[in-house]
Amino acid sequence: MVYVITQACCNDASCVEVCPVNCIHPTPDEAPFATTEMLYIDPDTCIDCGACVDECPVDAIYADNELPAEHEPYLKIAEDYYRRYPIGPDWPEERDRTKIPAELGTLRVAIVGSGPSACYAALELTGRARVEVDIFDRLPTPYGLVRAGVAPDHQSTKSVGELFRSALGHKRSQCWFNVEVGTHISHEELLAHHHAVIYAVGAAGDRHLDVPGEDLPGSHAATEFVAWYNGHPDYADRTFDLSGERAVIIGNGNVALDVARALVTDPDELAKTDMADHAVAALRASNIREVVVVGRRGPAQAAYTNPELLALGQLPGVDLVVDPAEAELDPASQALVDDPAVEPRIALKVDQVQGFARRTPSEGNKRIVLRFLAAPVALNGDGRVESITLERTELAETNGRLEAHRTGQTETLSTGLVLRSVGYRGHPVADLPFDETRGILPNEEGRVVDPETNEPLPGVYTAGWIKRGPTGVIGTNKQCSAQTVEHLVQDFVAGRLVAPVADREKLAALISERRPEYVDYRGWQQIDKQERARGGAAGRSRVKFVAVDDLLAASRIES
């Protein structure tokens, strides 16, 4: 018997740390880790100890003889990976962590944000002696995209929140939720109460198509739709026209596939998840029968990961449709797939798509249509979206890269709903420099720098998407945050941080005066407890409160 990592893998790499025989790769010290879709267990090296199963925060690891049918392909995926990348003899050397000498006293750090990168930073800090952490979030609830971005039908992925509890609830952590930095407390005030501030605010914006008609009603960012069905308070009152039979999604990353799944999945199945009640009700009334997912390049360059594509092809009552002509590769893409130096994940993507192209649709099923080599040129309609015009593209090498070039051949699809899913983008942070081109805080490995001098700003750090751009999955943030924290601690030990002039008591007094409606960790526990209770009564993991007033009321209920 061997163990197998499956779809829910979050790349947290906790399993790597406990494996006694170094059979889980790529590790954080290996080059492919930053871009890998998931981690893999070598079936020839695994000794069946089960340590990784206990450590995995998202329950993604199974014994091969207990694999659910839908996860059986992952054993072959792992075998193919190690056929391409045989394990070497040496365990990567563990990185040394800088220790804080007792004579320096307590390091005080503020973390702005409470999503994965913020929580991993808090875990890293509270795992060291003589560190106190204050965690701020403008919403009454923590966890960022784990709560408001992960698809409701990926409940195992959301279970990483249980790991983050130990950071938020740590005896040396304090939580200040429903407190907005820049409104209720300034950057300078944070520095006055802490040695350092880590900004881990994510990338809440979205990129635009820049085509005519993009601002018509019926055209939305996919990020808005995701936040809406996940019950984000800022988006709970949005409406989406689901009266037509076709929706079009521009972009073919994982978010696009999440949205496509939500639009065609049986609402009775969605009702078993933590999807917001208003979204379940709207999807019950939906007329959408077909979702077209449009990518400007070919199957070999698609942005989605293999696990998400594999899951998409297993939806009951839904056909995954691909035009056989679009599944065929141009010579340059075929050479890429055949290159032994290229990761097997690209070949697997192509194999899956070509397999879908050979399927015969079933009468009466809903459809997800994967379109390749097409780009939007206009959204059309009189007062609202009624159709979208796509232009055929072809791949050609430009400066050593395969790029999509327009051909002039167009087609028009009727639709009343267009969702753009072409990437997230960070927003500027008050009182800090901002890289408008990349949509991040300018930084060197987590140290925020002055863009004119490239010198670090004392006490100012960043982690997560606002540090590196919107790349990677939840677990990618663990190494990203660890790097930032290590540099912060090094700077503290080297005397490069300014000591705070005010203590925790003064911070609490300031916030109580400015924002008496703040929610602490105990308040979040009360919200969490009631949402779970509401869910339990309905046979679901939780039923969310989606209005800020309801969240605040729940936070104040006494046990």
XYZ file of C-alpha atoms in Angstrom:
559
model
C 0.000 0.000 0.000
C 1.179 3.546 -0.784
C -0.292 6.990 -0.231
C -1.561 9.337 -2.938
C -2.047 13.115 -2.943
C -5.290 14.170 -4.656
C -7.157 17.220 -5.936
C -7.433 19.181 -2.693
C -3.620 19.542 -2.358
C -2.885 23.094 -1.205
C 0.940 22.987 -1.592
C 1.280 23.786 2.106
C 4.201 21.282 2.219
C 3.498 20.314 5.832
C 3.566 16.720 4.591
C 7.118 17.207 3.290
C 8.345 18.111 6.752
C 7.103 14.910 8.389
C 7.958 12.376 5.670
C 10.767 10.170 7.059
C 11.991 8.959 3.654
C 11.869 12.134 1.520
C 9.295 10.720 -0.896
C 7.150 13.875 -1.340
C 8.240 16.350 -3.991
C 8.823 19.017 -5.087
C 9.936 20.365 -1.706
C 10.075 24.112 -0.973
C 13.831 23.992 -1.589
C 13.438 22.593 -5.092
C 13.046 24.871 -8.101
C 9.703 23.534 -9.428
C 7.941 24.186 -6.094
C 6.986 27.768 -6.984
C 5.153 26.684 -10.139
C 4.003 23.145 -9.400
C 0.281 22.381 -9.516
C 0.460 20.046 -6.535
C 2.803 17.778 -4.587
C 3.415 14.118 -5.407
C 4.272 11.023 -3.360
C 6.729 8.611 -4.997
C 4.932 5.219 -4.949
C 8.259 3.348 -5.095
C 9.703 5.121 -2.048
C 6.634 5.514 0.199
C 6.882 3.217 3.250
C 3.205 3.391 4.208
C 3.829 5.199 7.509
C 0.841 7.549 7.166
C 2.591 10.542 8.756
C 1.604 12.743 5.822
C -2.077 11.861 6.228
C -2.165 13.159 9.789
C -0.294 16.342 8.851
C -2.227 17.351 5.711
C -4.403 20.386 6.589
C -6.921 19.750 3.783
C -7.368 15.947 3.924
C -5.972 15.482 0.415
C -4.010 12.249 1.034
C -5.429 8.725 0.751
C -4.086 5.191 0.865
C -4.153 3.810 -2.669
C -6.558 1.034 -1.664
C -9.005 3.632 -0.279
C -8.945 6.079 -3.191
C -12.419 7.312 -4.141
C -13.146 6.506 -7.771
C -12.892 10.120 -8.875
C -9.341 10.322 -7.458
C -7.953 7.131 -8.973
C -6.123 9.023 -11.796
C -3.849 10.669 -9.210
C -1.878 7.464 -8.654
C -0.881 7.396 -12.330
C -0.232 11.145 -12.265
C 2.292 10.591 -9.438
C 3.891 7.668 -11.256
C 4.304 9.795 -14.393
C 5.844 12.602 -12.354
C 8.524 10.372 -10.839
C 9.185 8.712 -14.168
C 10.197 12.185 -15.340
C 11.830 13.272 -12.057
C 13.424 10.323 -10.223
C 14.134 10.977 -6.551
C 17.730 11.860 -5.665
C 19.545 10.541 -2.587
C 19.665 13.689 -0.464
C 17.046 15.312 1.726
C 17.115 19.094 1.150
C 18.901 20.886 3.953
C 16.563 22.574 6.388
C 16.787 26.341 6.354
C 18.080 27.869 9.562
C 15.721 30.284 11.312
C 17.132 33.371 12.986
C 16.666 33.226 16.757
C 15.745 36.250 18.827
C 18.186 36.773 21.740
C 16.404 37.147 25.076
C 18.127 40.455 25.828
C 16.364 42.101 22.872
C 12.999 41.691 24.574
C 9.681 41.136 22.786
C 9.245 41.712 19.063
C 5.854 43.276 18.314
C 4.419 42.829 14.806
C 1.169 44.015 13.205
C -0.252 41.974 10.310
C -2.745 43.708 8.026
C -5.025 41.093 6.513
C -6.123 37.686 7.775
C -6.066 35.514 4.659
C -3.667 32.607 4.041
C -0.471 34.677 3.735
C -1.351 36.641 6.879
C -2.170 33.487 8.847
C 0.990 31.708 7.701
C 2.999 34.774 8.762
C 1.283 34.700 12.155
C 2.017 30.972 12.508
C 5.662 31.599 11.651
C 5.937 34.465 14.160
C 4.111 32.819 17.049
C 6.257 29.715 16.520
C 9.194 31.777 17.815
C 9.772 32.879 21.368
C 9.262 36.500 22.470
C 7.001 37.626 19.619
C 3.583 39.286 19.932
C 1.249 39.645 16.954
C -1.739 41.900 16.263
C -3.878 40.835 13.274
C -6.117 43.378 11.524
C -8.856 42.868 8.955
C -11.476 45.290 7.658
C -14.120 42.514 7.638
C -15.639 41.030 10.820
C -14.409 37.581 9.739
C -10.943 36.175 9.001
C -9.363 33.902 6.350
C -9.757 36.050 3.223
C -10.135 33.922 0.090
C -10.358 30.705 2.126
C -13.768 31.955 3.254
C -14.752 34.133 0.299
C -12.843 32.728 -2.683
C -12.509 28.935 -2.477
C -15.348 27.213 -4.321
C -18.135 25.997 -2.006
C -17.869 22.470 -3.405
C -14.199 22.353 -2.314
C -14.936 22.013 1.397
C -11.774 20.007 2.067
C -9.689 22.938 0.817
C -11.493 25.271 3.204
C -10.510 23.026 6.114
C -7.094 24.718 6.115
C -8.890 27.268 8.282
C -8.586 24.799 11.145
C -4.800 25.141 10.878
C -5.057 28.926 10.941
C -7.045 28.851 14.184
C -3.856 28.151 16.095
C -2.397 31.425 14.807
C -5.443 33.601 15.493
C -6.109 32.016 18.874
C -2.494 31.935 20.058
C -1.912 33.394 23.531
C 0.472 35.965 22.033
C -1.911 36.959 19.208
C -4.651 39.570 19.301
C -7.290 39.963 16.593
C -8.777 43.277 15.524
C -11.428 42.424 12.918
C -13.858 44.981 11.468
C -10.992 47.480 11.752
C -9.752 49.089 8.539
C -6.148 50.245 8.406
C -6.091 53.647 6.728
C -9.545 54.515 8.113
C -9.694 53.554 11.789
C -5.952 53.437 12.384
C -3.133 54.778 10.212
C 0.072 53.173 8.983
C 2.091 55.559 11.159
C 0.018 54.633 14.210
C 0.660 50.950 13.552
C 4.394 51.619 13.484
C 4.101 53.612 16.696
C 2.722 50.501 18.419
C 4.864 47.847 16.713
C 8.404 47.201 15.554
C 7.106 46.176 12.148
C 3.991 45.859 9.988
C 3.376 43.085 7.463
C 0.871 43.963 4.754
C -0.824 40.772 3.560
C -3.895 42.323 1.968
C -4.100 40.159 -1.148
C -5.172 41.314 -4.592
C -8.829 42.290 -4.414
C -9.049 43.985 -7.811
C -9.590 42.397 -11.198
C -8.130 42.959 -14.643
C -10.210 44.266 -17.520
C -10.693 43.136 -21.117
C -10.467 46.669 -22.561
C -12.988 45.935 -25.323
C -16.085 47.883 -26.394
C -19.203 47.061 -24.392
C -17.326 45.757 -21.360
C -19.234 48.141 -19.070
C -22.692 47.045 -20.235
C -25.026 45.514 -17.630
C -24.590 41.752 -17.803
C -20.786 42.072 -17.934
C -19.051 41.354 -14.626
C -15.771 40.304 -13.128
C -15.727 36.630 -12.186
C -14.252 37.727 -8.858
C -17.534 39.520 -8.093
C -19.543 36.414 -8.915
C -17.293 34.272 -6.698
C -17.562 36.723 -3.803
C -21.343 36.847 -4.290
C -21.902 33.099 -4.111
C -19.482 32.824 -1.174
C -21.416 35.391 0.863
C -18.837 38.197 0.989
C -20.604 41.152 2.704
C -19.475 43.614 0.025
C -21.116 41.564 -2.738
C -24.122 39.887 -1.129
C -26.564 42.339 -2.694
C -25.276 41.935 -6.276
C -27.538 40.489 -8.947
C -26.591 38.474 -12.024
C -28.856 37.820 -14.990
C -29.269 34.047 -15.154
C -32.349 34.162 -17.361
C -30.578 33.215 -20.602
C -29.464 29.738 -21.589
C -25.799 30.600 -22.210
C -23.082 32.266 -20.112
C -19.606 33.105 -21.429
C -16.478 33.186 -19.264
C -13.382 34.904 -20.653
C -10.220 33.272 -19.307
C -9.499 29.649 -18.490
C -7.786 29.578 -15.121
C -9.045 27.758 -12.036
C -11.414 30.585 -11.079
C -13.069 30.321 -14.487
C -13.618 26.593 -13.951
C -14.988 27.228 -10.440
C -17.531 29.665 -11.857
C -18.467 27.330 -14.703
C -19.061 24.512 -12.209
C -21.230 26.704 -10.027
C -23.400 27.694 -12.980
C -24.215 24.133 -14.094
C -24.023 22.038 -10.902
C -27.297 20.675 -9.554
C -28.511 23.289 -7.015
C -29.471 20.466 -4.648
C -25.767 19.623 -4.464
C -24.782 23.256 -3.972
C -27.332 23.482 -1.151
C -25.261 20.943 0.802
C -22.230 23.260 0.829
C -21.584 26.603 2.540
C -22.645 28.553 -0.580
C -24.637 31.623 0.448
C -28.375 31.024 0.581
C -29.121 33.911 -1.795
C -26.825 32.342 -4.409
C -28.381 28.882 -4.062
C -31.834 30.419 -4.521
C -30.720 32.344 -7.609
C -29.077 29.280 -9.160
C -32.225 27.216 -8.543
C -34.083 29.699 -10.730
C -31.331 29.867 -13.361
C -32.055 29.021 -17.002
C -28.402 28.582 -17.939
C -27.767 25.332 -19.795
C -24.428 26.073 -21.422
C -21.248 27.784 -20.184
C -18.585 28.661 -22.746
C -15.063 29.062 -21.297
C -12.841 31.016 -23.685
C -9.030 30.974 -23.773
C -6.944 32.984 -26.246
C -4.257 30.284 -26.523
C -4.316 26.512 -26.974
C -4.793 23.500 -24.681
C -1.064 23.305 -23.884
C -1.057 26.891 -22.566
C -4.329 26.847 -20.606
C -4.024 28.378 -17.138
C -6.150 25.892 -15.201
C -4.511 23.017 -13.317
C -4.960 19.335 -14.082
C -6.814 18.543 -10.836
C -9.423 21.223 -11.561
C -9.833 20.074 -15.167
C -10.132 16.451 -14.068
C -12.880 17.361 -11.593
C -14.718 19.374 -14.239
C -14.954 16.317 -16.459
C -16.594 14.295 -13.686
C -19.643 16.489 -13.031
C -22.830 14.382 -13.125
C -25.356 15.514 -15.697
C -22.865 17.853 -17.382
C -21.066 17.296 -20.698
C -17.608 18.768 -21.207
C -17.439 19.694 -24.883
C -14.351 20.473 -26.961
C -14.148 21.039 -30.701
C -11.718 18.369 -32.006
C -10.089 20.970 -34.276
C -9.301 23.190 -31.282
C -7.885 20.230 -29.353
C -5.209 19.692 -31.993
C -1.855 21.320 -31.289
C 0.190 23.566 -33.534
C 3.724 22.228 -34.235
C 5.403 24.432 -31.634
C 2.976 23.378 -28.870
C 3.342 19.723 -29.860
C 7.126 20.071 -29.615
C 6.646 21.518 -26.121
C 4.525 18.554 -25.046
C 7.040 16.091 -26.491
C 10.062 17.780 -24.867
C 11.375 15.422 -22.124
C 12.603 18.436 -20.153
C 9.061 19.805 -19.794
C 6.901 18.832 -16.827
C 4.384 16.057 -17.624
C 1.537 18.246 -16.385
C 1.401 20.000 -19.774
C 1.052 16.731 -21.668
C -1.636 15.641 -19.186
C -3.607 18.834 -19.825
C -3.528 18.171 -23.547
C -4.434 14.495 -23.113
C -7.458 15.442 -21.017
C -8.691 18.009 -23.517
C -8.252 15.636 -26.447
C -10.123 12.978 -24.489
C -13.022 15.391 -23.945
C -13.025 16.137 -27.681
C -13.711 12.438 -28.344
C -16.703 12.264 -26.017
C -20.259 12.102 -27.325
C -22.614 14.553 -25.547
C -25.688 13.129 -23.829
C -29.098 14.466 -24.711
C -30.593 16.578 -21.948
C -27.291 17.299 -20.188
C -26.037 20.772 -19.425
C -22.771 21.700 -21.165
C -19.441 23.314 -20.403
C -17.744 24.172 -23.682
C -13.988 24.726 -23.579
C -13.011 27.095 -26.367
C -9.378 27.664 -27.328
C -7.622 30.077 -29.698
C -10.293 32.770 -29.359
C -10.293 36.269 -27.876
C -13.108 38.764 -27.159
C -13.271 41.842 -29.363
C -16.624 43.326 -28.311
C -19.634 42.876 -26.049
C -22.786 43.859 -27.896
C -26.274 44.906 -26.888
C -28.827 47.699 -26.593
C -28.578 48.803 -22.962
C -27.283 45.442 -21.771
C -25.196 42.485 -22.966
C -26.947 40.487 -25.678
C -23.978 38.859 -27.406
C -20.196 38.669 -27.519
C -17.948 38.764 -30.579
C -14.904 36.489 -30.529
C -11.953 36.602 -32.893
C -9.998 33.530 -33.891
C -6.345 33.559 -32.837
C -3.317 31.534 -33.846
C -0.074 30.897 -31.999
C 3.205 32.217 -33.348
C 6.609 32.579 -31.777
C 7.510 36.122 -30.686
C 10.818 36.799 -28.957
C 11.137 33.134 -28.097
C 7.582 32.817 -26.716
C 4.391 31.452 -28.208
C 1.910 34.322 -28.366
C -1.675 34.507 -29.587
C -2.150 36.662 -32.685
C -5.503 37.749 -34.101
C -6.562 36.384 -37.483
C -9.498 38.642 -38.370
C -11.957 35.720 -38.365
C -14.844 36.513 -36.016
C -17.999 34.887 -34.697
C -20.769 36.124 -32.433
C -22.360 34.165 -29.580
C -25.676 35.199 -28.057
C -25.477 35.564 -24.268
C -26.830 37.755 -21.497
C -24.005 37.064 -19.040
C -20.282 37.557 -19.598
C -17.834 37.014 -16.753
C -14.223 38.058 -17.209
C -11.716 35.867 -15.384
C -8.415 37.235 -16.620
C -6.628 37.714 -13.311
C -6.631 39.483 -9.965
C -4.832 42.741 -9.300
C -3.662 44.400 -6.091
C -4.897 47.807 -4.937
C -2.652 50.605 -3.616
C -2.216 50.696 0.167
C -2.544 54.030 1.975
C 0.780 55.720 2.775
C 2.859 53.083 0.959
C 4.522 53.047 -2.477
C 2.806 50.982 -5.175
C 3.964 49.338 -8.373
C 1.155 50.197 -10.798
C 2.554 47.976 -13.533
C 2.610 44.772 -11.478
C -0.163 45.680 -9.024
C 2.006 44.953 -5.947
C 3.891 46.711 -3.169
C 7.466 47.173 -4.448
C 9.616 44.840 -2.367
C 12.751 42.761 -2.145
C 11.834 39.310 -0.780
C 9.175 40.837 1.450
C 10.951 44.041 2.513
C 8.922 46.950 1.095
C 11.295 49.329 -0.683
C 11.305 52.957 -1.787
C 10.948 52.662 -5.592
C 13.233 55.654 -6.157
C 16.158 54.472 -4.035
C 15.331 50.736 -3.836
C 16.163 50.971 -0.137
C 13.968 49.104 2.395
C 11.423 51.170 4.308
C 12.188 50.508 8.001
C 9.630 48.220 9.609
C 7.451 47.731 6.515
C 6.992 44.246 4.998
C 4.617 42.380 2.730
C 3.502 38.817 2.022
C 1.163 36.968 -0.320
C -0.368 38.243 -3.547
C 0.293 41.917 -2.751
C 3.976 40.903 -2.493
C 4.436 38.624 -5.517
C 1.300 39.055 -7.637
C -1.731 36.712 -7.880
C 0.107 33.439 -8.407
C 0.123 30.085 -6.633
C -2.390 28.322 -4.433
C -3.138 28.562 -0.716
C -0.069 26.660 0.443
C 2.265 28.699 -1.762
C 1.787 31.475 0.774
C 3.468 29.432 3.488
C 6.954 29.741 1.997
C 6.264 33.286 0.834
C 5.324 34.384 4.360
C 8.178 32.437 5.955
C 10.652 34.320 3.749
C 9.168 37.683 4.791
C 9.155 36.780 8.488
C 12.756 35.574 8.355
C 13.898 38.900 6.898
C 11.835 40.786 9.494
C 13.417 38.846 12.366
C 16.886 39.330 10.883
C 16.268 43.081 10.768
C 15.072 43.094 14.389
C 18.133 41.191 15.595
C 20.408 43.498 13.573
C 18.894 46.586 15.206
C 17.326 47.937 12.014
C 13.805 48.291 13.470
C 12.573 51.241 15.523
C 11.163 50.328 18.935
C 7.470 51.144 19.390
C 6.645 54.154 21.559
C 3.268 52.799 22.725
C 2.285 49.444 24.227
C -0.562 46.971 23.678
C -2.777 48.624 26.259
C -2.605 51.939 24.423
C -3.340 50.175 21.143
C -6.444 48.590 22.670
C -7.571 51.953 24.024
C -7.041 53.625 20.655
C -9.046 51.011 18.744
C -11.813 50.930 21.352
C -12.193 54.689 20.942
C -11.961 54.782 17.146
C -13.776 51.523 16.340
C -15.832 50.240 19.269
C -17.497 47.771 16.879
C -14.279 45.777 16.493
C -14.465 41.986 16.637
C -11.817 40.076 18.586
C -10.932 36.383 18.372
C -13.632 35.466 20.841
C -16.167 37.387 18.719
C -15.079 35.442 15.643
C -15.465 32.196 17.603
C -19.050 33.179 18.363
C -19.756 33.893 14.686
C -18.141 30.611 13.681
C -20.057 28.653 16.312
C -23.422 30.035 15.210
C -22.737 29.570 11.488
C -21.776 25.952 12.125
C -24.882 25.431 14.251
C -27.080 26.881 11.505
C -25.362 24.576 9.053
C -25.736 21.534 11.271
C -29.460 22.083 11.498
C -29.608 22.080 7.687
C -27.148 19.216 7.115
C -24.453 21.590 5.851
C -20.954 22.559 7.018
C -22.165 26.076 7.842
C -24.744 28.681 6.876
C -23.040 32.049 6.660
C -24.143 35.414 7.880
C -23.645 37.720 4.903
C -24.575 41.150 6.294
C -22.095 43.035 8.471
C -24.795 43.928 11.013
C -25.734 40.244 11.365
C -22.076 39.275 11.761
C -21.567 41.900 14.459
C -24.713 40.819 16.283
C -23.546 37.202 16.200
C -20.126 38.195 17.550
C -21.701 39.701 20.673
C -23.847 36.734 21.684
C -22.706 35.292 25.003
C -22.165 31.519 25.260
